[in-house]
Short mmCIF file of C-alpha atoms in Angstrom, two decimals:
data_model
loop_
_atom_site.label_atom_id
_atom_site.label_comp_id
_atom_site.label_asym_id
_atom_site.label_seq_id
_atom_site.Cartn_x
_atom_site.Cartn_y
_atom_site.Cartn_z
CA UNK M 64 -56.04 -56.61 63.55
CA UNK M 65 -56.31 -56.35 59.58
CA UNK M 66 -58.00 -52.63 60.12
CA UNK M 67 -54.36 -52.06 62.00
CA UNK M 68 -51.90 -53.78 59.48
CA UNK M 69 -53.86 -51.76 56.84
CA UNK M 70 -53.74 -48.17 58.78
CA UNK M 71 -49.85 -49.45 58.96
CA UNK M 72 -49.47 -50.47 55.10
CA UNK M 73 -51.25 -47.03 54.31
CA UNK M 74 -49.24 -44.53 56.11
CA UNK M 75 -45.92 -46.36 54.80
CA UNK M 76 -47.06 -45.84 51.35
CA UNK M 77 -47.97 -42.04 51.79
CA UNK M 78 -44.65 -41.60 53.19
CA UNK M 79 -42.60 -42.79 50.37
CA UNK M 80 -44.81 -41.18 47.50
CA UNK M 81 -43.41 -37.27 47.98
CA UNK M 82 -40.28 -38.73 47.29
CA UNK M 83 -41.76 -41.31 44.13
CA UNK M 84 -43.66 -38.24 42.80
CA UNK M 85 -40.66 -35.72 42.83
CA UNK M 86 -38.41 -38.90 41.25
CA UNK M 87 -41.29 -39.52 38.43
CA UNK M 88 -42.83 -36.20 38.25
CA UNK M 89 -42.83 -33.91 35.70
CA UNK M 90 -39.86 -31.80 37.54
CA UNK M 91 -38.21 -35.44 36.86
CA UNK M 92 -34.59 -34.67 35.63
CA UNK M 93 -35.19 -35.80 32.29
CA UNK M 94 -38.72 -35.03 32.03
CA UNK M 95 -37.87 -31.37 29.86
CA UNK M 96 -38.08 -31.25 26.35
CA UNK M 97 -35.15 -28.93 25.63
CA UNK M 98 -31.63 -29.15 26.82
CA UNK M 99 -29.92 -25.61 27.47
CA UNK M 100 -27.03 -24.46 25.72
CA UNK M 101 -26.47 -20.90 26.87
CA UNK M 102 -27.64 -18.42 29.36
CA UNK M 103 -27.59 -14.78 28.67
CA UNK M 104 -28.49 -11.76 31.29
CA UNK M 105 -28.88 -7.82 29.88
CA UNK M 106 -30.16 -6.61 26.93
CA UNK M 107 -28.91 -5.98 23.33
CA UNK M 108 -26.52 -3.43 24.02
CA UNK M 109 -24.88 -5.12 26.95
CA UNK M 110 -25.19 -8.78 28.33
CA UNK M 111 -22.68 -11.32 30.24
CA UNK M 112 -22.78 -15.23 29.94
CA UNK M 113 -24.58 -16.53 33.62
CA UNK M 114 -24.83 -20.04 31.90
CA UNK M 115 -22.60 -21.57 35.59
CA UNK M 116 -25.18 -19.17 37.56
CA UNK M 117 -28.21 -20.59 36.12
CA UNK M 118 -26.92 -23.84 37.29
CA UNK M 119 -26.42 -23.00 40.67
CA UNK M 120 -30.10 -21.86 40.49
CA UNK M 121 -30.77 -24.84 39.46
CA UNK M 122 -29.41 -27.38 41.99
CA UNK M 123 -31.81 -25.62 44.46
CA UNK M 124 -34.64 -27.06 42.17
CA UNK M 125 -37.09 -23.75 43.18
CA UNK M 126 -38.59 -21.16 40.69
CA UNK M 127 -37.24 -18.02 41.14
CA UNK M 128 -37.77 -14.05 40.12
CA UNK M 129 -35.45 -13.04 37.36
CA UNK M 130 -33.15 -10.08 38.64
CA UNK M 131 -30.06 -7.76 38.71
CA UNK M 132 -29.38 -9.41 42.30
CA UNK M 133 -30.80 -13.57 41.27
CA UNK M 134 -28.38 -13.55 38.43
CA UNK M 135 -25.31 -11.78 40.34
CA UNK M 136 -24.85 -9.26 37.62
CA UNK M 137 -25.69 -5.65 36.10
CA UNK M 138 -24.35 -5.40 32.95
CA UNK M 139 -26.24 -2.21 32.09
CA UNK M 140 -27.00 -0.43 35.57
CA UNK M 141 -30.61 1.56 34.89
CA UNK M 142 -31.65 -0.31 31.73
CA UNK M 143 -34.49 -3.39 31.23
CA UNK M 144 -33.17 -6.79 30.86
CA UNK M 145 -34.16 -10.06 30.50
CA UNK M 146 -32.72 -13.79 31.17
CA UNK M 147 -32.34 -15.50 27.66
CA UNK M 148 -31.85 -18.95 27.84
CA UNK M 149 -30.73 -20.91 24.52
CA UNK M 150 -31.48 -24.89 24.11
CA UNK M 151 -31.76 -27.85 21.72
CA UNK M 152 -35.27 -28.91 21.00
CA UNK M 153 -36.41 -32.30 20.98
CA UNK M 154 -36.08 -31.81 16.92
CA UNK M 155 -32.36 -30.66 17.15
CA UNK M 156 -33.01 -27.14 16.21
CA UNK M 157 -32.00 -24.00 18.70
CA UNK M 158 -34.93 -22.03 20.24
CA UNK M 159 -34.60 -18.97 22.82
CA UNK M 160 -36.67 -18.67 25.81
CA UNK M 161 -36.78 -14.81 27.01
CA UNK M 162 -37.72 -14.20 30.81
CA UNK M 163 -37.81 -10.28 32.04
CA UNK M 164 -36.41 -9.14 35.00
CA UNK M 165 -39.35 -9.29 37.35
CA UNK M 166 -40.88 -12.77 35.50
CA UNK M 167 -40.69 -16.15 37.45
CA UNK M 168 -38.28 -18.71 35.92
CA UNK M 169 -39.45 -22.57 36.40
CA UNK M 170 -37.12 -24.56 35.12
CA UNK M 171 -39.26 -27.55 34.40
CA UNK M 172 -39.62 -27.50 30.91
CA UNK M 173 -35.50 -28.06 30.55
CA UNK M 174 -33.97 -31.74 30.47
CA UNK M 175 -31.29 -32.28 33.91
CA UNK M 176 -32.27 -29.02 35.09
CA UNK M 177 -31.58 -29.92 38.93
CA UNK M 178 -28.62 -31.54 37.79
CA UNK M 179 -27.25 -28.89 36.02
CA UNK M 180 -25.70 -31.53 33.20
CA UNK M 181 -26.09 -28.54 30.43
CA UNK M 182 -24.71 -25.83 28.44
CA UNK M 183 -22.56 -26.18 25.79
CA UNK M 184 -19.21 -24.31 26.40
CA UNK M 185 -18.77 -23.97 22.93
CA UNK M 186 -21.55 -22.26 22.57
CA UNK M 187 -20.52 -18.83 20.27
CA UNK M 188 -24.22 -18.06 19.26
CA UNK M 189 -25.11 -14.27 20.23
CA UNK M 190 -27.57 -12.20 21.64
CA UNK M 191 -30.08 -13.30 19.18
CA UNK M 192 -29.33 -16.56 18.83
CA UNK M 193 -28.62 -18.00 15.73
CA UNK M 194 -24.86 -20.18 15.97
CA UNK M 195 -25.12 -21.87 12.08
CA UNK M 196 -21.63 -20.11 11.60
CA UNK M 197 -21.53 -21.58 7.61
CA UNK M 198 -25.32 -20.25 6.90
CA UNK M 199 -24.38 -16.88 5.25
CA UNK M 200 -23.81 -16.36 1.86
CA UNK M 201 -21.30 -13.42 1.68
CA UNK M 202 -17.59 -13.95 3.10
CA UNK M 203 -15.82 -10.97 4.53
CA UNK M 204 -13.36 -9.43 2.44
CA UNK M 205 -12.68 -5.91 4.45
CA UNK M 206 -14.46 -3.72 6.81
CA UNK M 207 -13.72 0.34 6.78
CA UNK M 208 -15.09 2.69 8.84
CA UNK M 209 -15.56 6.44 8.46
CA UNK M 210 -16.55 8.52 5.78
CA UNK M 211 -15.55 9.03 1.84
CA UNK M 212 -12.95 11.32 2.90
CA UNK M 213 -11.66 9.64 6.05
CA UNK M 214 -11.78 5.70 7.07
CA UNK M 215 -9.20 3.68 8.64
CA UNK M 216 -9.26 -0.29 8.41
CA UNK M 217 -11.33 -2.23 11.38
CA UNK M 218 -11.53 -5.80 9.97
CA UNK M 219 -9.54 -6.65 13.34
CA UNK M 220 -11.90 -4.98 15.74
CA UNK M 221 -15.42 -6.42 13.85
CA UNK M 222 -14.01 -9.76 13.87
CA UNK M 223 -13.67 -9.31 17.71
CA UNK M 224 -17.09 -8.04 17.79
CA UNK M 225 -17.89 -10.87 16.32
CA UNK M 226 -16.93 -13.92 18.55
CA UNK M 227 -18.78 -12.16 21.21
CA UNK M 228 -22.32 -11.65 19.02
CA UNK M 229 -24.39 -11.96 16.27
CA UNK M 230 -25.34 -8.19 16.39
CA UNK M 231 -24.51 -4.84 18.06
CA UNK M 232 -25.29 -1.19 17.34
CA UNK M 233 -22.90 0.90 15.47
CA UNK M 234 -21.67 4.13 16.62
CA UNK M 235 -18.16 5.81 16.27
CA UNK M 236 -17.54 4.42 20.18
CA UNK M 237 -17.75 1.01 18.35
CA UNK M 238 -14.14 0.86 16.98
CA UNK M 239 -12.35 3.30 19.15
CA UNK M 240 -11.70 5.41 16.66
CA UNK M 241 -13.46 8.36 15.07
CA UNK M 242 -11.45 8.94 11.52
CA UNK M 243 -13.62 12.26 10.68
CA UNK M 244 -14.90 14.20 13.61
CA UNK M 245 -18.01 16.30 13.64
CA UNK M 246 -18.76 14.11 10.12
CA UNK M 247 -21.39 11.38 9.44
CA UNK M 248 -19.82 8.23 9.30
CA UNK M 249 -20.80 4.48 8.13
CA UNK M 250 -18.84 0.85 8.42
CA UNK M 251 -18.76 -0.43 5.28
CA UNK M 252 -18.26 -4.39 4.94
CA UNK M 253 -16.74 -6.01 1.80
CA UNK M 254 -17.79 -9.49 0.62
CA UNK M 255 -17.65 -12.17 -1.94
CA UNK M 256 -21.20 -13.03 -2.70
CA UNK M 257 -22.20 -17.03 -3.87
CA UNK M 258 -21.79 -15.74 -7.70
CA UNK M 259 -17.88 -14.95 -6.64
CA UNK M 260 -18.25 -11.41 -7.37
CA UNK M 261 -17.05 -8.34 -4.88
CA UNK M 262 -20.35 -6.45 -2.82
CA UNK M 263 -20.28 -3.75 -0.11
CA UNK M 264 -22.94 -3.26 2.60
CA UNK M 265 -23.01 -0.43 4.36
CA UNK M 266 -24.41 0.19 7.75
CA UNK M 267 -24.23 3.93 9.20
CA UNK M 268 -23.78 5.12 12.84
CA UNK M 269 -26.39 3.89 15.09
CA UNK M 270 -27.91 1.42 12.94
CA UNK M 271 -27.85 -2.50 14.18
CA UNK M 272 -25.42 -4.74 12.51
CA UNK M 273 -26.23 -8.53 11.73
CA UNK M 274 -23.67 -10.83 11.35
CA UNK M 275 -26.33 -13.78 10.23
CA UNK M 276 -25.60 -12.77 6.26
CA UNK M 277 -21.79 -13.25 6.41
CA UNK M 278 -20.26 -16.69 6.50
CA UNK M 279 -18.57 -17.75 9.80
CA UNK M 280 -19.43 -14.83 11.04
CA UNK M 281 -18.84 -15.89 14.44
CA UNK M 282 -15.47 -17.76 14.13
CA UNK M 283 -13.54 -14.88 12.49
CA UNK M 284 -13.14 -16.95 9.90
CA UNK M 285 -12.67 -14.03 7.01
CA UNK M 286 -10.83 -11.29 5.94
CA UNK M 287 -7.42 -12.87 5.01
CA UNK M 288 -8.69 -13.02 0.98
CA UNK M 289 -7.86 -10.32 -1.58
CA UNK M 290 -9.90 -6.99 -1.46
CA UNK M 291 -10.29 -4.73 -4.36
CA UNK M 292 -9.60 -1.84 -2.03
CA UNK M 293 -11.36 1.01 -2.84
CA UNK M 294 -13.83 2.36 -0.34
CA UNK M 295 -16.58 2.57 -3.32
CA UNK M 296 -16.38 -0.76 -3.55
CA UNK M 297 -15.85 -2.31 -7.48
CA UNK M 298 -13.23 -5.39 -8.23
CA UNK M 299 -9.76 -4.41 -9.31
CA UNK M 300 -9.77 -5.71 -12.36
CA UNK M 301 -13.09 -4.07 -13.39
CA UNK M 302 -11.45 -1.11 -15.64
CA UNK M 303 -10.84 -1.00 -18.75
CA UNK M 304 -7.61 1.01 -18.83
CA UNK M 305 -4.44 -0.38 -17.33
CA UNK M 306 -1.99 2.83 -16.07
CA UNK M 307 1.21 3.52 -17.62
CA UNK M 308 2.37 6.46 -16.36
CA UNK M 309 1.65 9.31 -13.79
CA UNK M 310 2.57 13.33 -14.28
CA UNK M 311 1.85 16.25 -12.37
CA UNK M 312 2.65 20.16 -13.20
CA UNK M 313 1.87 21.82 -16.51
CA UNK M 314 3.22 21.77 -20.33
CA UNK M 315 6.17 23.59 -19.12
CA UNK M 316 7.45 22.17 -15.70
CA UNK M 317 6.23 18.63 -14.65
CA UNK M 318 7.28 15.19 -12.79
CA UNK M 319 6.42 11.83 -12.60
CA UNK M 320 4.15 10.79 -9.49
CA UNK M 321 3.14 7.28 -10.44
CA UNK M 322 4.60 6.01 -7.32
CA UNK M 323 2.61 8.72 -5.18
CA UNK M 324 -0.49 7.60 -7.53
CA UNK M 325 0.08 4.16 -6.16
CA UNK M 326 -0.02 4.76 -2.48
CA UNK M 327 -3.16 7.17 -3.00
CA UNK M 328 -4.92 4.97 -4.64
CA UNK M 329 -4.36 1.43 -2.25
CA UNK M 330 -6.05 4.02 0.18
CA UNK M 331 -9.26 4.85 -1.85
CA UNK M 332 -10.95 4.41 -5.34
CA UNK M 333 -11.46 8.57 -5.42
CA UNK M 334 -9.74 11.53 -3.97
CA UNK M 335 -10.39 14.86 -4.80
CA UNK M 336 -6.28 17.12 -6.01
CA UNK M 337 -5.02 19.53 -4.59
CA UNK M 338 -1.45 21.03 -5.01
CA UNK M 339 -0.60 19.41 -1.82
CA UNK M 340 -1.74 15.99 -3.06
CA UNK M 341 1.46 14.69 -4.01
CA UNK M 342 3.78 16.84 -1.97
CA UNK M 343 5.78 18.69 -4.79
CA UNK M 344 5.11 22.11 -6.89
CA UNK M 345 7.17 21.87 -10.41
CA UNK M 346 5.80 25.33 -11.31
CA UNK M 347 4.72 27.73 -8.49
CA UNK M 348 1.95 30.23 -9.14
CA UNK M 349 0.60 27.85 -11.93
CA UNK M 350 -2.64 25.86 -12.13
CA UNK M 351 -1.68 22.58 -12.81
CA UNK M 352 -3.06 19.20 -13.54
CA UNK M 353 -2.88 15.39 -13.16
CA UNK M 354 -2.20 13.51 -15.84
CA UNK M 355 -2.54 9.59 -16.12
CA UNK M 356 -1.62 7.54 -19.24
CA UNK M 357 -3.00 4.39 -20.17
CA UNK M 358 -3.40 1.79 -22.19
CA UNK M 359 -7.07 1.06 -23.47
CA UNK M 360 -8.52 -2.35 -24.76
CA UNK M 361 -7.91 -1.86 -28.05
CA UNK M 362 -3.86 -1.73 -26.81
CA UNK M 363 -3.77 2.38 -27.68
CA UNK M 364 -2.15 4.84 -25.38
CA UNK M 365 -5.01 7.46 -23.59
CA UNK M 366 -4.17 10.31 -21.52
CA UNK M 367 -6.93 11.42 -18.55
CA UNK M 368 -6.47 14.53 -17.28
CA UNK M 369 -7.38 16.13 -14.13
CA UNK M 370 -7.70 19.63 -12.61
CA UNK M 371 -6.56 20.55 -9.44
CA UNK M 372 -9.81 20.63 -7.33
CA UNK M 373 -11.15 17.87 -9.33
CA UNK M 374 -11.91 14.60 -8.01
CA UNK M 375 -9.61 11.72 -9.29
CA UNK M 376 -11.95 8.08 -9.66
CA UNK M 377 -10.00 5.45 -10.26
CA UNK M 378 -12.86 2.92 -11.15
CA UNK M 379 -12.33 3.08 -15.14
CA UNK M 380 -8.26 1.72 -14.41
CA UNK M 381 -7.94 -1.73 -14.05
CA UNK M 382 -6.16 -2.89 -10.97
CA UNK M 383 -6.46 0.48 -9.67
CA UNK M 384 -6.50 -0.56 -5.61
CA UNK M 385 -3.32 -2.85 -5.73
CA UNK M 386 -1.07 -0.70 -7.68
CA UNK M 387 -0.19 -3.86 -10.12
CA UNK M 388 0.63 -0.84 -12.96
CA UNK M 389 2.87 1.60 -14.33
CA UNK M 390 6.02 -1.00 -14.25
CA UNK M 391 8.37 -1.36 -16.26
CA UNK M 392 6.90 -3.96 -18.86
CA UNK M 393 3.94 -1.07 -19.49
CA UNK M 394 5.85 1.49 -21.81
CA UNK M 395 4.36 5.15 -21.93
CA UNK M 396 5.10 7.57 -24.81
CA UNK M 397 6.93 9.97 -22.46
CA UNK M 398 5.19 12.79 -23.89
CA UNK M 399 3.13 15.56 -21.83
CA UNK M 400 0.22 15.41 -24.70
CA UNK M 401 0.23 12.16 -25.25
CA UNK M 402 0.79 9.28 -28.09
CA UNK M 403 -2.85 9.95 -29.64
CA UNK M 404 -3.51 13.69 -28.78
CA UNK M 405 0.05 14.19 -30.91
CA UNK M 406 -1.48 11.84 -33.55
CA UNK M 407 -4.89 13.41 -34.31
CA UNK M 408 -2.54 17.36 -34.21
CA UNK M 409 -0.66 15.64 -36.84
CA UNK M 410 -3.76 14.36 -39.12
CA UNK M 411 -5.35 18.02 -38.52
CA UNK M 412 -2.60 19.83 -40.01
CA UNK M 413 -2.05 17.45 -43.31
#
């Protein structure tokens, strides 16, 4: 009778211990060390958030082969991929776990996996990881894209770019827009570094672009501040010289173009003249020239003169991208030669 009520007692405890050892074991819902954040599917170039797919995965509680058809997307039809899953370590720091398509995925080692009570829909980290949005030192002033000659403004479209990932790869595709055709091209990025001073990186087509230097990088949380504006980089208030006046055409036949200057220069730091340049001809048939007045440090008027054909720079003029010259507080001589050219003619002939 006891060998029966112990066959009994025996059986009744095998039945329930499955069920005690998939409660308790280490599959246990909060057995995992890391609790997921984010779930990423395709590769550097292209990937799609399957953070609510992963989860479906996981109420089934199985392992399972990572795959175009497991995660219900392709978002790069021909290429390798991989399943990267983002979580919180047991010391509150981020790690990423990388499975390639054709690797088994267990997802014992992650905390509520069968209940799926994870990912962080806030979660703006990118492909790479990496979501400390405060950790760079440089804050976006501008980005241009294009070349010396040609570039067109695309802070708008890289700030885009940048709520959807740390990095990408740069080609003229990028910004849907291709300012100089058949030319080498380059997006250049203009920041304020931790010393408060002006600095330009430059990344050209078909190289990778990190966002991890720049300073909420992936909030968009930049270029509203003031930017020098010249495509060389170089504060505005870094020349010595502060403009007075403008005039183009020769000794003979000339006009004021400070106005044009203005525009021209908001555009870019250099430019190379041309007799279209500012749109008029005072004397056809003539080689003419550029003339720009300023004042100097030491308060004197200087004239600069350029050559049609030359290239204008307007790093040595202070304030040069945001036209804050050649008002009316900053008198000019009003003569083609100049206060100071006239002065030294004078002391020559004494």
């Amino acid at each position: 009778m006891f060998q029966i009520r112990l066959t009994i007692f025996l059986m009744l405890a095998l039945s329930i211990l499955p069920g005690t050892l998939v409660a308790q074991g280490s599959r246990g819902d909060d057995a995992g060390e890391y609790v997921i954040l984010n779930a990423q599917y395709g590769n550097e170039r292209r990937h799609v958030d399957v953070t609510n797919r992963l989860k479906d995965l996981a109420r089934r509680d199985r392992p399972f082969r990572i795959s175009h058809e497991s995660m219900n997307a392709d978002p790069d039809r021909g290429a390798a991929k991989a399943l990267r899953v983002f979580a919180r370590g047991p010391n509150g720091r981020e790690r990423m776990f990388e499975f390639r398509d054709g690797s088994v995925f267990d997802g014992g080692m992650f905390r509520s996996w069968g209940r799926g009570r994870w990912g962080d829909e806030h979660w703006n980290g990118g492909w790479n990881g990496g979501r400390d949005n405060d950790a760079g030192e440089y804050v976006i002033l501008s980005a241009q894209y294009g070349s010396e000659r040609r570039h067109v403004e695309v802070t708008d479209r890289l700030r885009e770019m940048a709520r959807q990932d740390l990095t990408f790869r740069l080609d003229y595709r990028t910004f849907g827009v291709d300012p100089d055709e058949g030319r080498a091209k380059s997006l250049r990025i203009f920041a304020r570094g931790p010393n408060g001073r002006e600095q330009m990186f430059e990344y050209r087509d078909n190289s990778v672009i990190d966002g991890a230097i720049f300073r909420g990088w992936g909030r968009g949380e930049w270029g509203h501040e003031g930017w020098s504006g010249n495509w060389n980089g170089g504060g505005g208030d870094a020349g010595e010289y502060v403009i007075l006046s403008a005039q183009y055409g020769t000794g003979r036949s000339h006009m004021d173009v400070t106005e044009r200057l203005k525009e021209l220069a908001r555009q870019d730091q250099q430019f190379r003249m041309g007799n279209g340049t500012f749109g008029v001809d005072p004397d056809r048939g003539v080689v003419k020239t550029l003339r720009i007045y300023a004042r100097g440090p030491n308060g004197r008027e200087q004239m600069f003169e350029y050559q049609e054909g030359s290239v204008v720079d307007g790093a040595q003029f202070r304030s040069w991208g945001r036209g804050d010259w050649g008002n009316g507080d900053d008198r000019w001589s009003g003569r083609w030669e100049g206060e100071e050219r006239e002065e030294r003619e004078r002391e020559r002939h004494r």
